[in-house]
Structures are given as C-alpha cells and as structure tokens.
Amino acid sequence: MGSGGAWLDYDGDGNLDLYLINGSTHDRPAGRGEPNRLYRGDGKGHFTDVTETAGVGDRGWGYGVAVGDYDNDDDPDLFVTNQGANVLYRNNGDGTFTDVTAEAGVGPSPWSTSAAFVDIDGDGNLDLYVANYMESDISKIPRRGDKIAVQGACGYHGIQVFCGPRGRRPEQDQLFRNNGDGTFTDVTQSSGVALATPRYALGVVSGDYDNDGDPDLYVANDSVTNSLWRNNGDGTFTDVGIASLTGLNADGRAQAGMGTDFGDYNGDGWLDLVVTNFAHDLNTVYRNYSGRFFVDESSLAGLGVTNLALSWGAGFHDFDHDGDVDLLIANGHVYPQVDDYDLGTSYRQTNHLFENEAGRFKDVSAKSGPGLRIARSFRGAAFADYDNDGDIDVLLTTLDQPPVLLRNDSPNAGNRLQLALTGTRSNRDGVGTRVMVTTGSVTRIRERKGGGSYLSASDPRIHVGLGAAVRADRIEIRWPSGLVDVLTDVPVNQLIHIREGSSPAPGFEKE
C-alpha cells in the first residue's frame, strides 16, 4: 500500500514545505512506529526537519494526507489518514499545529487511504471526502488454507502471497460537511455517497467534469467498479460510474484502481481522467465527451507500454511548458516474490513519463534524465514547483526506502504562468476554481482540484504552460461562488497572486 506526501506552505513565507507520511508493519503496531515528518523549505531546494516544533509527528499507521484551509484563516491545515484513527491538524498560524480531531468530529475510521478537501455545496467552507479501504482488524486477514485463500485471494500467478482485498470486508467511504465553526457533520448517508455494497477505495480527486459549476468526485477502487460521483447541486451525489463508462474499462471489466487525476489532455475544454492499475493491465485514460460520457482511449492515447508495471501515483502536468498536460506515473510492485519468477515484471520498477503530442502520449522516460531510471517500489506522487523556478517537480514516495525528489530541468521549455488563488466569497483555497488562459486562438483550462494522485497532495498553485507565447491575452478565473475575474494582456513567466473580487488593477478587470 505505501504512504504519501504533501506540499504546502505551512508558515506563509512563500516557499513550499513538505509533509511525509510514515507507515508501519504488523509487528510494529500504530503508535510505536516512526512519526510523520514536516520539512520546512527555503525555496532554494533545501529543507529542515521541523516536525517536533510544529507538533505534527503522528505515529499512527499512516497512509495518506490532504491539505486544505478548512477554517478559512489563511493557513493550510492537514488531514492524515491512517489504518485506525485519522488525525486533523489545525494550523495555528505561528508555525505550530493542534490536533483537533475529536472536537472537529472527523476521527472515527476503519482503514482510510486518500482524502480530498472540496466545497461540495458552495457555502465557502471546505468539506472532506475520505476514501476508506477495508476492515483493519489484523486477526481477520485470510490465512493459507482458508476458503477465501484457496479461491485465489492469496495467490498471484501461482505464487503464495499476502492476501488481497477480496479476502476482507470493504468499508464505506465518508463525506463530512464543514459546519463553518470548526466542526464537521457526517453526511455520508444523506448526501448519497453511501453504497449498498462498499468498495475498496484508494484514490480520490475532485473536478467539474460536466462543466456545470460544481465539483464532482472520482474514486478509484481496488478490484471493483470505480465511482464517478456527479454533484447534483443540492448537497447530494449520484454515482454515474457505470452510466458514464468510467466505472469499468473498455472490455467491461473492473480493474484494480489505485491513483487518479483529472486533466484536459486533448485541449477540448472538458476534464478527462487517468486511473492507475495493477500489473499486467493497462493504466486507463478516459476521454471526456462533452460531460455526457467517457470513452476508454488508453491504447489510442499510447499507454500500452505500461501493461507490465504496477502503478500508483499519477498526475496530468505540463512539464515542458508547451501548453498541453503531460503525464507522470509512479510504479512499483506489491509482492517482492515476483523477482524469483519469470513474470515479465519486478518488485522495484522505474517510473513512466509521457509527453503529450497532440493528444497522444509518447513514453520519454528513457531520455528524461537519471532520476527516471531509479528503480524502487514507488507509491505516492506529489507535484510542485518546490524550488520556485517556474516548472513542476515531483516528490515520489517509496516502500521500504527513502523518498525520491526529482527536480525538473527540462531543456528548451516554453513560457508559463502560475496563479496563486485566494478565495473570499469562495473557500479560501479556491478549490473548484476554473482557470481559462487564452493566447491567440487557443484556450487552456486548469482547475484547482482537491485530492488527486495517490495518498498525496500537490502544489496548490495553478500552473499553465504557454509554449512560445510571450503574453496571455486573457485569463478568466471562474470562482465557485460564481464570481468571474478577468486579467488581460498578462506577461508570461511570473507568479500572479489573485484574490477573489479584488479591486481592478492595471490589466485586471472584474465581471
């Protein structure tokens, strides 16, 4: 399973900091493992461990992390998912955090994986979606000779391995509505996201796939049908995974969903999807057809080379600033035993970087530097411009080894813009904001998403590559509140701070 990491500016100095989740083992129960770690960044590529002074060294059996300013006080808070009780850390604004899990009402959980802060009802407060996996009682793991083990849950290509999820009971995901007073209410049932038969959830991301102005949710599930939760605009959701053709692959088969992300890879103004899957299967790209349905175009998009890898974290990002989103996927097997057999795969694997060429992905991993030739059992992928040089870097977490930080030094990269959003009527983080950047006849869309990838949280700033363009003719920012801000004739290669509904400035207007 592994664990993830998160980028955030916890102290408001303009530099991204890094929070890393530590897992555990069955012989080292929760509370006795290594603590999670917070590293303060200086914006120049150096980090200092500030875990103890910040007070965020949770020792639970950690998996994932979500970042969001749930109390709208202008600093990012942390939500940590565990096998057991989850933890909500409120940022005190002075370099320290306070564990407010109990008073906030978000602690009880079985075995949580990914999570996403997102304003589901447009009230200006970030709500919280928690993806849950399965029951966490270790004593209920199927053993060799058990009926479920004999049926295949504990075997892989004839090899005896640690039992998979089908040997245990899946747990219901949870949705918590933010009450705006520091507390949350569990609305899992009333919102409609409670399934009659729960699923083994691993990844979650928010995005307005149907362009109706409210955030929808996609959940990647292990070994069973994935869920696409369409926001009905009244605080409820409908699962349209099957109806939208995103619940199964093109063969009508459930895959082993791990990580996921939304992104407009073909530039048509509609958010598409990527879902990572198990070894000997394709990672899946679903093309969005005008918000009505999706089509599995994995092979057509060029992802056939991934069929031997076991994949986890993933992200649509424009790594070379040519104007379209590329795709990076983190790989690594779950069974060390595969190295002893001729299965065409290995425990430690290299990652995949795909360059977007007119809506088709070309594998450029081999020529993209030594960092992409490192072989480990990778898991989470958190994307960010950690060194403030304008391009997207990536932090990759691993199983049983230190994380890997890959700095982007792409040669001949194009121009770009970055936008740091601050909501006023909308949630402070601007989650759910749609940004449209026009140069000439081309308009590129980006969205401030909640969640995404696998167990991780990425740079909160919007990043847009512009190729050879030297100015953005128009930048339109559509906030969740319905307010629209517009910037015109904007020079490239800068970070722009945008406050929702702020007074007009040179090159800036409101609609």
mmCIF file of C-alpha atoms in Angstrom, residues 119-477:
data_model
loop_
_atom_site.group_PDB
_atom_site.id
_atom_site.type_symbol
_atom_site.label_atom_id
_atom_site.label_comp_id
_atom_site.label_asym_id
_atom_site.label_seq_id
_atom_site.Cartn_x
_atom_site.Cartn_y
_atom_site.Cartn_z
ATOM 1 C CA ASP A 119 -16.506 22.539 -1.137
ATOM 2 C CA ILE A 120 -19.336 20.256 -2.204
ATOM 3 C CA ASP A 121 -22.196 22.676 -1.502
ATOM 4 C CA GLY A 122 -20.692 26.048 -2.431
ATOM 5 C CA ASP A 123 -21.032 27.594 1.019
ATOM 6 C CA GLY A 124 -17.409 28.767 1.123
ATOM 7 C CA ASN A 125 -16.220 26.058 3.516
ATOM 8 C CA LEU A 126 -14.087 23.070 2.556
ATOM 9 C CA ASP A 127 -15.803 19.760 3.178
ATOM 10 C CA LEU A 128 -13.901 16.481 3.437
ATOM 11 C CA TYR A 129 -14.175 13.251 1.450
ATOM 12 C CA VAL A 130 -12.363 10.271 2.993
ATOM 13 C CA ALA A 131 -11.677 7.168 0.915
ATOM 14 C CA ASN A 132 -11.787 4.013 3.038
ATOM 15 C CA TYR A 133 -10.317 0.644 2.117
ATOM 16 C CA MET A 134 -11.409 -2.270 4.287
ATOM 17 C CA GLU A 135 -11.713 -3.518 7.846
ATOM 18 C CA SER A 136 -8.478 -3.017 9.754
ATOM 19 C CA ASP A 137 -8.627 -5.936 12.194
ATOM 20 C CA ILE A 138 -5.373 -7.814 11.538
ATOM 21 C CA SER A 139 -6.781 -11.005 13.028
ATOM 22 C CA LYS A 140 -9.248 -11.235 10.134
ATOM 23 C CA ILE A 141 -6.604 -11.487 7.414
ATOM 24 C CA PRO A 142 -7.224 -14.729 5.477
ATOM 25 C CA ARG A 143 -4.637 -17.415 6.134
ATOM 26 C CA ARG A 144 -3.275 -20.130 3.918
ATOM 27 C CA GLY A 145 -5.884 -22.879 3.688
ATOM 28 C CA ASP A 146 -8.835 -20.580 4.409
ATOM 29 C CA LYS A 147 -11.679 -20.855 1.897
ATOM 30 C CA ILE A 148 -11.074 -17.368 0.532
ATOM 31 C CA ALA A 149 -7.345 -18.059 0.234
ATOM 32 C CA VAL A 150 -7.983 -21.231 -1.726
ATOM 33 C CA GLN A 151 -10.265 -19.229 -4.055
ATOM 34 C CA GLY A 152 -7.330 -17.064 -5.078
ATOM 35 C CA ALA A 153 -7.277 -14.002 -2.804
ATOM 36 C CA CYS A 154 -3.855 -15.051 -1.503
ATOM 37 C CA GLY A 155 -2.284 -16.123 -4.787
ATOM 38 C CA TYR A 156 -0.633 -14.300 -7.687
ATOM 39 C CA HIS A 157 0.267 -16.224 -10.863
ATOM 40 C CA GLY A 158 0.545 -19.368 -8.767
ATOM 41 C CA ILE A 159 2.715 -17.718 -6.104
ATOM 42 C CA GLN A 160 1.644 -17.728 -2.444
ATOM 43 C CA VAL A 161 1.494 -14.044 -1.425
ATOM 44 C CA PHE A 162 -0.052 -11.745 1.156
ATOM 45 C CA CYS A 163 -3.812 -11.841 0.733
ATOM 46 C CA GLY A 164 -5.516 -9.226 -1.410
ATOM 47 C CA PRO A 165 -8.576 -7.136 -0.544
ATOM 48 C CA ARG A 166 -11.200 -9.648 -1.630
ATOM 49 C CA GLY A 167 -10.461 -11.666 1.475
ATOM 50 C CA ARG A 168 -11.770 -8.882 3.732
ATOM 51 C CA ARG A 169 -14.823 -6.673 4.132
ATOM 52 C CA PRO A 170 -14.699 -3.313 2.306
ATOM 53 C CA GLU A 171 -15.531 -0.185 4.277
ATOM 54 C CA GLN A 172 -17.838 2.705 3.430
ATOM 55 C CA ASP A 173 -16.236 5.964 2.301
ATOM 56 C CA GLN A 174 -17.120 9.030 4.387
ATOM 57 C CA LEU A 175 -18.201 12.548 3.476
ATOM 58 C CA PHE A 176 -18.034 15.256 6.137
ATOM 59 C CA ARG A 177 -19.794 18.612 5.672
ATOM 60 C CA ASN A 178 -17.962 21.590 7.136
ATOM 61 C CA ASN A 179 -20.269 23.465 9.521
ATOM 62 C CA GLY A 180 -18.155 26.632 9.385
ATOM 63 C CA ASP A 181 -17.498 26.653 13.131
ATOM 64 C CA GLY A 182 -14.571 24.240 13.286
ATOM 65 C CA THR A 183 -16.748 21.136 13.312
ATOM 66 C CA PHE A 184 -17.922 18.683 10.668
ATOM 67 C CA THR A 185 -21.094 16.622 10.248
ATOM 68 C CA ASP A 186 -21.022 13.158 8.705
ATOM 69 C CA VAL A 187 -23.332 13.386 5.676
ATOM 70 C CA THR A 188 -22.319 10.103 4.067
ATOM 71 C CA GLN A 189 -25.873 8.786 4.096
ATOM 72 C CA SER A 190 -27.825 11.961 3.382
ATOM 73 C CA SER A 191 -25.523 13.019 0.529
ATOM 74 C CA GLY A 192 -25.993 9.706 -1.266
ATOM 75 C CA VAL A 193 -22.350 8.583 -1.309
ATOM 76 C CA ALA A 194 -23.078 5.578 0.908
ATOM 77 C CA LEU A 195 -23.039 2.481 -1.262
ATOM 78 C CA ALA A 196 -25.204 -0.564 -0.617
ATOM 79 C CA THR A 197 -22.031 -2.586 -1.121
ATOM 80 C CA PRO A 198 -18.942 -0.566 -0.159
ATOM 81 C CA ARG A 199 -15.823 -0.688 -2.318
ATOM 82 C CA TYR A 200 -12.083 -0.803 -1.666
ATOM 83 C CA ALA A 201 -11.271 2.884 -2.224
ATOM 84 C CA LEU A 202 -7.681 4.004 -2.780
ATOM 85 C CA GLY A 203 -7.684 7.272 -4.738
ATOM 86 C CA VAL A 204 -9.972 10.303 -4.923
ATOM 87 C CA VAL A 205 -9.939 13.547 -6.903
ATOM 88 C CA SER A 206 -12.412 16.385 -7.389
ATOM 89 C CA GLY A 207 -13.158 18.067 -10.690
ATOM 90 C CA ASP A 208 -16.086 19.599 -12.554
ATOM 91 C CA TYR A 209 -16.246 17.010 -15.331
ATOM 92 C CA ASP A 210 -19.632 18.180 -16.683
ATOM 93 C CA ASN A 211 -18.848 21.925 -16.577
ATOM 94 C CA ASP A 212 -21.967 22.751 -14.566
ATOM 95 C CA GLY A 213 -20.127 24.811 -11.950
ATOM 96 C CA ASP A 214 -19.973 22.390 -9.034
ATOM 97 C CA PRO A 215 -17.286 19.843 -8.091
ATOM 98 C CA ASP A 216 -17.757 16.176 -8.851
ATOM 99 C CA LEU A 217 -15.708 13.337 -7.341
ATOM 100 C CA TYR A 218 -13.971 10.350 -8.870
ATOM 101 C CA VAL A 219 -12.941 7.431 -6.666
ATOM 102 C CA ALA A 220 -10.509 4.722 -7.797
ATOM 103 C CA ASN A 221 -11.386 1.383 -6.209
ATOM 104 C CA ASP A 222 -9.220 -1.712 -5.892
ATOM 105 C CA SER A 223 -10.511 -4.787 -7.791
ATOM 106 C CA VAL A 224 -14.070 -3.487 -8.146
ATOM 107 C CA THR A 225 -16.023 -0.847 -10.069
ATOM 108 C CA ASN A 226 -14.775 2.734 -9.790
ATOM 109 C CA SER A 227 -17.172 5.539 -8.796
ATOM 110 C CA LEU A 228 -17.877 8.845 -10.514
ATOM 111 C CA TRP A 229 -19.966 10.926 -8.138
ATOM 112 C CA ARG A 230 -21.898 13.580 -10.052
ATOM 113 C CA ASN A 231 -22.728 16.570 -7.890
ATOM 114 C CA ASN A 232 -26.464 17.247 -8.138
ATOM 115 C CA GLY A 233 -26.049 20.821 -6.912
ATOM 116 C CA ASP A 234 -28.206 20.322 -3.824
ATOM 117 C CA GLY A 235 -25.725 18.653 -1.476
ATOM 118 C CA THR A 236 -26.311 15.183 -2.899
ATOM 119 C CA PHE A 237 -24.423 12.983 -5.355
ATOM 120 C CA THR A 238 -25.297 10.274 -7.855
ATOM 121 C CA ASP A 239 -22.868 7.512 -8.797
ATOM 122 C CA VAL A 240 -22.656 7.603 -12.602
ATOM 123 C CA GLY A 241 -19.566 5.413 -12.872
ATOM 124 C CA ILE A 242 -21.303 2.784 -14.959
ATOM 125 C CA ALA A 243 -23.506 5.198 -16.911
ATOM 126 C CA SER A 244 -20.547 7.449 -17.771
ATOM 127 C CA LEU A 245 -18.378 4.440 -18.743
ATOM 128 C CA THR A 246 -15.705 5.326 -16.155
ATOM 129 C CA GLY A 247 -16.527 2.516 -13.729
ATOM 130 C CA LEU A 248 -15.129 -0.230 -15.959
ATOM 131 C CA ASN A 249 -12.583 -0.390 -18.767
ATOM 132 C CA ALA A 250 -13.293 -0.787 -22.481
ATOM 133 C CA ASP A 251 -13.644 -4.549 -22.013
ATOM 134 C CA GLY A 252 -16.382 -4.056 -19.425
ATOM 135 C CA ARG A 253 -14.036 -5.242 -16.714
ATOM 136 C CA ALA A 254 -13.334 -3.824 -13.262
ATOM 137 C CA GLN A 255 -9.658 -3.055 -12.771
ATOM 138 C CA ALA A 256 -7.552 -2.534 -9.655
ATOM 139 C CA GLY A 257 -7.803 1.248 -9.366
ATOM 140 C CA MET A 258 -5.011 2.881 -7.367
ATOM 141 C CA GLY A 259 -4.381 6.561 -8.152
ATOM 142 C CA THR A 260 -6.328 9.028 -10.277
ATOM 143 C CA ASP A 261 -6.323 12.553 -11.678
ATOM 144 C CA PHE A 262 -8.455 14.900 -13.758
ATOM 145 C CA GLY A 263 -6.917 16.874 -16.626
ATOM 146 C CA ASP A 264 -7.825 18.114 -20.104
ATOM 147 C CA TYR A 265 -5.220 16.179 -22.081
ATOM 148 C CA ASN A 266 -6.727 16.817 -25.532
ATOM 149 C CA GLY A 267 -7.459 20.519 -25.055
ATOM 150 C CA ASP A 268 -11.182 20.428 -25.792
ATOM 151 C CA GLY A 269 -12.266 22.178 -22.588
ATOM 152 C CA TRP A 270 -13.513 19.055 -20.779
ATOM 153 C CA LEU A 271 -11.698 17.293 -17.936
ATOM 154 C CA ASP A 272 -10.511 13.795 -18.807
ATOM 155 C CA LEU A 273 -9.451 11.079 -16.357
ATOM 156 C CA VAL A 274 -6.490 8.809 -15.699
ATOM 157 C CA VAL A 275 -6.640 5.790 -13.383
ATOM 158 C CA THR A 276 -3.617 3.668 -12.488
ATOM 159 C CA ASN A 277 -3.960 -0.088 -12.160
ATOM 160 C CA PHE A 278 -2.292 -3.391 -11.258
ATOM 161 C CA ALA A 279 0.474 -5.157 -13.182
ATOM 162 C CA HIS A 280 -0.292 -6.912 -16.474
ATOM 163 C CA ASP A 281 -3.070 -4.423 -17.129
ATOM 164 C CA LEU A 282 -3.285 -1.025 -18.797
ATOM 165 C CA ASN A 283 -3.412 2.224 -16.915
ATOM 166 C CA THR A 284 -6.646 3.771 -18.102
ATOM 167 C CA VAL A 285 -7.249 7.113 -19.784
ATOM 168 C CA TYR A 286 -10.894 8.081 -20.147
ATOM 169 C CA ARG A 287 -11.619 10.818 -22.681
ATOM 170 C CA ASN A 288 -14.498 13.089 -21.723
ATOM 171 C CA TYR A 289 -17.087 13.598 -24.451
ATOM 172 C CA SER A 290 -18.780 16.897 -23.528
ATOM 173 C CA GLY A 291 -19.643 15.760 -20.000
ATOM 174 C CA ARG A 292 -22.143 13.187 -21.293
ATOM 175 C CA PHE A 293 -19.939 10.098 -21.214
ATOM 176 C CA PHE A 294 -16.315 8.980 -21.336
ATOM 177 C CA VAL A 295 -14.500 6.545 -23.622
ATOM 178 C CA ASP A 296 -11.573 4.363 -22.566
ATOM 179 C CA GLU A 297 -8.894 5.504 -25.022
ATOM 180 C CA SER A 298 -5.900 4.043 -23.169
ATOM 181 C CA SER A 299 -4.396 2.213 -26.134
ATOM 182 C CA LEU A 300 -5.191 5.014 -28.571
ATOM 183 C CA ALA A 301 -3.593 7.503 -26.160
ATOM 184 C CA GLY A 302 -0.375 5.480 -26.053
ATOM 185 C CA LEU A 303 -0.458 3.887 -22.608
ATOM 186 C CA GLY A 304 0.035 0.325 -23.834
ATOM 187 C CA VAL A 305 3.660 0.345 -22.680
ATOM 188 C CA THR A 306 2.518 0.395 -19.044
ATOM 189 C CA ASN A 307 0.890 -3.020 -19.038
ATOM 190 C CA LEU A 308 3.694 -4.780 -17.120
ATOM 191 C CA ALA A 309 4.059 -2.075 -14.469
ATOM 192 C CA LEU A 310 2.042 -1.876 -11.255
ATOM 193 C CA SER A 311 1.130 1.790 -10.981
ATOM 194 C CA TRP A 312 0.095 4.171 -8.211
ATOM 195 C CA GLY A 313 0.519 7.949 -8.123
ATOM 196 C CA ALA A 314 -0.238 9.883 -11.301
ATOM 197 C CA GLY A 315 -0.623 13.461 -12.446
ATOM 198 C CA PHE A 316 -1.508 15.499 -15.527
ATOM 199 C CA HIS A 317 1.021 18.371 -15.605
ATOM 200 C CA ASP A 318 2.746 20.408 -18.304
ATOM 201 C CA PHE A 319 6.359 19.521 -17.520
ATOM 202 C CA ASP A 320 7.816 21.141 -20.669
ATOM 203 C CA HIS A 321 5.547 24.227 -20.832
ATOM 204 C CA ASP A 322 4.424 23.553 -24.381
ATOM 205 C CA GLY A 323 0.790 24.160 -23.488
ATOM 206 C CA ASP A 324 -0.595 20.647 -23.059
ATOM 207 C CA VAL A 325 -0.575 18.409 -19.999
ATOM 208 C CA ASP A 326 1.874 15.529 -19.899
ATOM 209 C CA LEU A 327 1.531 12.502 -17.631
ATOM 210 C CA LEU A 328 3.815 11.038 -14.969
ATOM 211 C CA ILE A 329 3.032 7.673 -13.363
ATOM 212 C CA ALA A 330 4.723 6.112 -10.305
ATOM 213 C CA ASN A 331 5.343 2.348 -10.426
ATOM 214 C CA GLY A 332 6.270 -0.440 -8.020
ATOM 215 C CA HIS A 333 5.067 -3.949 -7.235
ATOM 216 C CA VAL A 334 3.461 -5.142 -4.001
ATOM 217 C CA TYR A 335 4.960 -8.635 -3.968
ATOM 218 C CA PRO A 336 8.760 -8.997 -3.503
ATOM 219 C CA GLN A 337 8.340 -12.644 -4.549
ATOM 220 C CA VAL A 338 7.907 -11.680 -8.218
ATOM 221 C CA ASP A 339 11.681 -11.275 -8.523
ATOM 222 C CA ASP A 340 12.051 -15.041 -8.080
ATOM 223 C CA TYR A 341 9.830 -15.890 -11.055
ATOM 224 C CA ASP A 342 9.792 -15.154 -14.768
ATOM 225 C CA LEU A 343 6.673 -12.982 -14.890
ATOM 226 C CA GLY A 344 7.978 -10.125 -17.010
ATOM 227 C CA THR A 345 7.800 -7.746 -14.057
ATOM 228 C CA SER A 346 9.816 -6.883 -10.948
ATOM 229 C CA TYR A 347 9.326 -5.611 -7.411
ATOM 230 C CA ARG A 348 11.367 -2.438 -7.926
ATOM 231 C CA GLN A 349 10.314 -0.566 -11.033
ATOM 232 C CA THR A 350 11.145 2.639 -12.875
ATOM 233 C CA ASN A 351 8.505 5.300 -13.415
ATOM 234 C CA HIS A 352 6.863 6.478 -16.633
ATOM 235 C CA LEU A 353 6.918 9.992 -18.062
ATOM 236 C CA PHE A 354 4.709 10.571 -21.086
ATOM 237 C CA GLU A 355 4.986 13.653 -23.269
ATOM 238 C CA ASN A 356 1.715 14.825 -24.750
ATOM 239 C CA GLU A 357 1.923 15.081 -28.531
ATOM 240 C CA ALA A 358 -1.400 16.311 -29.908
ATOM 241 C CA GLY A 359 -3.471 14.193 -27.525
ATOM 242 C CA ARG A 360 -1.334 11.079 -27.722
ATOM 243 C CA PHE A 361 1.224 10.216 -25.050
ATOM 244 C CA LYS A 362 4.783 9.322 -26.014
ATOM 245 C CA ASP A 363 6.937 7.485 -23.467
ATOM 246 C CA VAL A 364 10.009 9.706 -22.944
ATOM 247 C CA SER A 365 11.124 8.128 -19.661
ATOM 248 C CA ALA A 366 14.407 6.764 -21.034
ATOM 249 C CA LYS A 367 15.619 10.159 -22.254
ATOM 250 C CA SER A 368 14.361 12.286 -19.362
ATOM 251 C CA GLY A 369 17.365 12.051 -17.062
ATOM 252 C CA PRO A 370 18.823 9.679 -14.454
ATOM 253 C CA GLY A 371 16.030 10.355 -11.970
ATOM 254 C CA LEU A 372 13.597 8.395 -14.099
ATOM 255 C CA ARG A 373 15.985 5.463 -14.265
ATOM 256 C CA ILE A 374 15.820 4.886 -10.499
ATOM 257 C CA ALA A 375 14.096 1.582 -9.728
ATOM 258 C CA ARG A 376 12.198 1.285 -6.453
ATOM 259 C CA SER A 377 8.796 0.207 -5.268
ATOM 260 C CA PHE A 378 7.253 3.658 -5.686
ATOM 261 C CA ARG A 379 3.841 4.714 -4.383
ATOM 262 C CA GLY A 380 2.724 8.343 -3.961
ATOM 263 C CA ALA A 381 3.464 11.208 -6.344
ATOM 264 C CA ALA A 382 3.131 14.828 -5.197
ATOM 265 C CA PHE A 383 3.763 17.509 -7.815
ATOM 266 C CA ALA A 384 5.049 21.024 -7.089
ATOM 267 C CA ASP A 385 7.451 23.800 -8.047
ATOM 268 C CA TYR A 386 9.399 23.357 -4.810
ATOM 269 C CA ASP A 387 12.407 25.451 -5.916
ATOM 270 C CA ASN A 388 10.378 28.357 -7.317
ATOM 271 C CA ASP A 389 11.956 28.221 -10.772
ATOM 272 C CA GLY A 390 8.625 28.033 -12.569
ATOM 273 C CA ASP A 391 8.405 24.368 -13.529
ATOM 274 C CA ILE A 392 6.764 21.329 -11.971
ATOM 275 C CA ASP A 393 8.934 18.941 -9.950
ATOM 276 C CA VAL A 394 7.782 15.714 -8.297
ATOM 277 C CA LEU A 395 8.201 14.005 -4.925
ATOM 278 C CA LEU A 396 7.863 10.216 -5.105
ATOM 279 C CA THR A 397 7.324 8.104 -2.004
ATOM 280 C CA THR A 398 8.542 4.527 -1.825
ATOM 281 C CA LEU A 399 8.033 1.327 0.107
ATOM 282 C CA ASP A 400 10.901 0.446 2.490
ATOM 283 C CA GLN A 401 13.236 3.112 1.060
ATOM 284 C CA PRO A 402 13.633 6.906 1.286
ATOM 285 C CA PRO A 403 11.513 9.124 -0.967
ATOM 286 C CA VAL A 404 12.856 10.448 -4.246
ATOM 287 C CA LEU A 405 12.692 14.151 -5.154
ATOM 288 C CA LEU A 406 13.010 14.802 -8.890
ATOM 289 C CA ARG A 407 13.881 18.352 -9.962
ATOM 290 C CA ASN A 408 12.612 19.428 -13.360
ATOM 291 C CA ASP A 409 15.456 20.713 -15.540
ATOM 292 C CA SER A 410 13.683 20.373 -18.875
ATOM 293 C CA PRO A 411 15.756 21.964 -21.663
ATOM 294 C CA ASN A 412 14.120 24.295 -24.161
ATOM 295 C CA ALA A 413 10.971 24.570 -22.075
ATOM 296 C CA GLY A 414 8.372 27.086 -23.165
ATOM 297 C CA ASN A 415 6.927 30.019 -21.261
ATOM 298 C CA ARG A 416 4.476 29.655 -18.418
ATOM 299 C CA LEU A 417 2.291 31.353 -15.819
ATOM 300 C CA GLN A 418 1.475 30.413 -12.232
ATOM 301 C CA LEU A 419 -1.540 31.615 -10.285
ATOM 302 C CA ALA A 420 -1.932 31.605 -6.509
ATOM 303 C CA LEU A 421 -5.632 31.849 -5.694
ATOM 304 C CA THR A 422 -7.238 33.274 -2.558
ATOM 305 C CA GLY A 423 -10.977 32.984 -2.196
ATOM 306 C CA THR A 424 -13.116 35.488 -0.292
ATOM 307 C CA ARG A 425 -16.717 34.523 -1.019
ATOM 308 C CA SER A 426 -15.445 31.096 -2.092
ATOM 309 C CA ASN A 427 -13.351 28.820 0.101
ATOM 310 C CA ARG A 428 -10.007 30.406 0.907
ATOM 311 C CA ASP A 429 -8.021 27.860 -1.130
ATOM 312 C CA GLY A 430 -10.129 28.412 -4.212
ATOM 313 C CA VAL A 431 -10.706 24.661 -4.606
ATOM 314 C CA GLY A 432 -13.098 24.197 -7.507
ATOM 315 C CA THR A 433 -11.964 27.341 -9.327
ATOM 316 C CA ARG A 434 -11.739 27.007 -13.119
ATOM 317 C CA VAL A 435 -8.959 28.998 -14.839
ATOM 318 C CA MET A 436 -9.002 29.590 -18.602
ATOM 319 C CA VAL A 437 -5.912 31.080 -20.230
ATOM 320 C CA THR A 438 -6.162 32.306 -23.823
ATOM 321 C CA THR A 439 -3.259 33.003 -26.163
ATOM 322 C CA GLY A 440 -4.310 33.754 -29.712
ATOM 323 C CA SER A 441 -6.965 31.240 -30.716
ATOM 324 C CA VAL A 442 -6.015 28.672 -28.062
ATOM 325 C CA THR A 443 -7.657 28.451 -24.627
ATOM 326 C CA ARG A 444 -6.228 26.143 -21.981
ATOM 327 C CA ILE A 445 -8.190 25.149 -18.884
ATOM 328 C CA ARG A 446 -6.897 24.278 -15.445
ATOM 329 C CA GLU A 447 -8.835 23.581 -12.273
ATOM 330 C CA ARG A 448 -7.906 23.905 -8.621
ATOM 331 C CA LYS A 449 -8.612 20.323 -7.601
ATOM 332 C CA GLY A 450 -8.984 18.577 -4.280
ATOM 333 C CA GLY A 451 -7.086 15.329 -3.780
ATOM 334 C CA GLY A 452 -5.597 13.580 -6.796
ATOM 335 C CA SER A 453 -2.700 11.204 -7.483
ATOM 336 C CA TYR A 454 -2.355 8.574 -4.733
ATOM 337 C CA LEU A 455 -2.321 9.296 -0.965
ATOM 338 C CA SER A 456 -0.778 12.702 -1.703
ATOM 339 C CA ALA A 457 -1.365 16.449 -2.096
ATOM 340 C CA SER A 458 0.288 18.656 -4.706
ATOM 341 C CA ASP A 459 1.187 22.333 -5.177
ATOM 342 C CA PRO A 460 -1.918 24.466 -4.559
ATOM 343 C CA ARG A 461 -0.882 26.954 -7.251
ATOM 344 C CA ILE A 462 -2.264 26.744 -10.789
ATOM 345 C CA HIS A 463 0.427 26.136 -13.427
ATOM 346 C CA VAL A 464 -0.100 26.776 -17.147
ATOM 347 C CA GLY A 465 2.456 26.243 -19.909
ATOM 348 C CA LEU A 466 2.171 28.676 -22.822
ATOM 349 C CA GLY A 467 4.748 27.484 -25.339
ATOM 350 C CA ALA A 468 6.227 30.329 -27.400
ATOM 351 C CA ALA A 469 3.583 32.891 -26.386
ATOM 352 C CA VAL A 470 5.038 35.960 -24.655
ATOM 353 C CA ARG A 471 1.749 37.211 -23.215
ATOM 354 C CA ALA A 472 -1.569 35.758 -22.159
ATOM 355 C CA ASP A 473 -4.269 37.692 -23.979
ATOM 356 C CA ARG A 474 -6.889 36.822 -21.389
ATOM 357 C CA ILE A 475 -7.061 34.913 -18.125
ATOM 358 C CA GLU A 476 -10.551 34.131 -16.880
ATOM 359 C CA ILE A 477 -10.957 32.923 -13.298
#
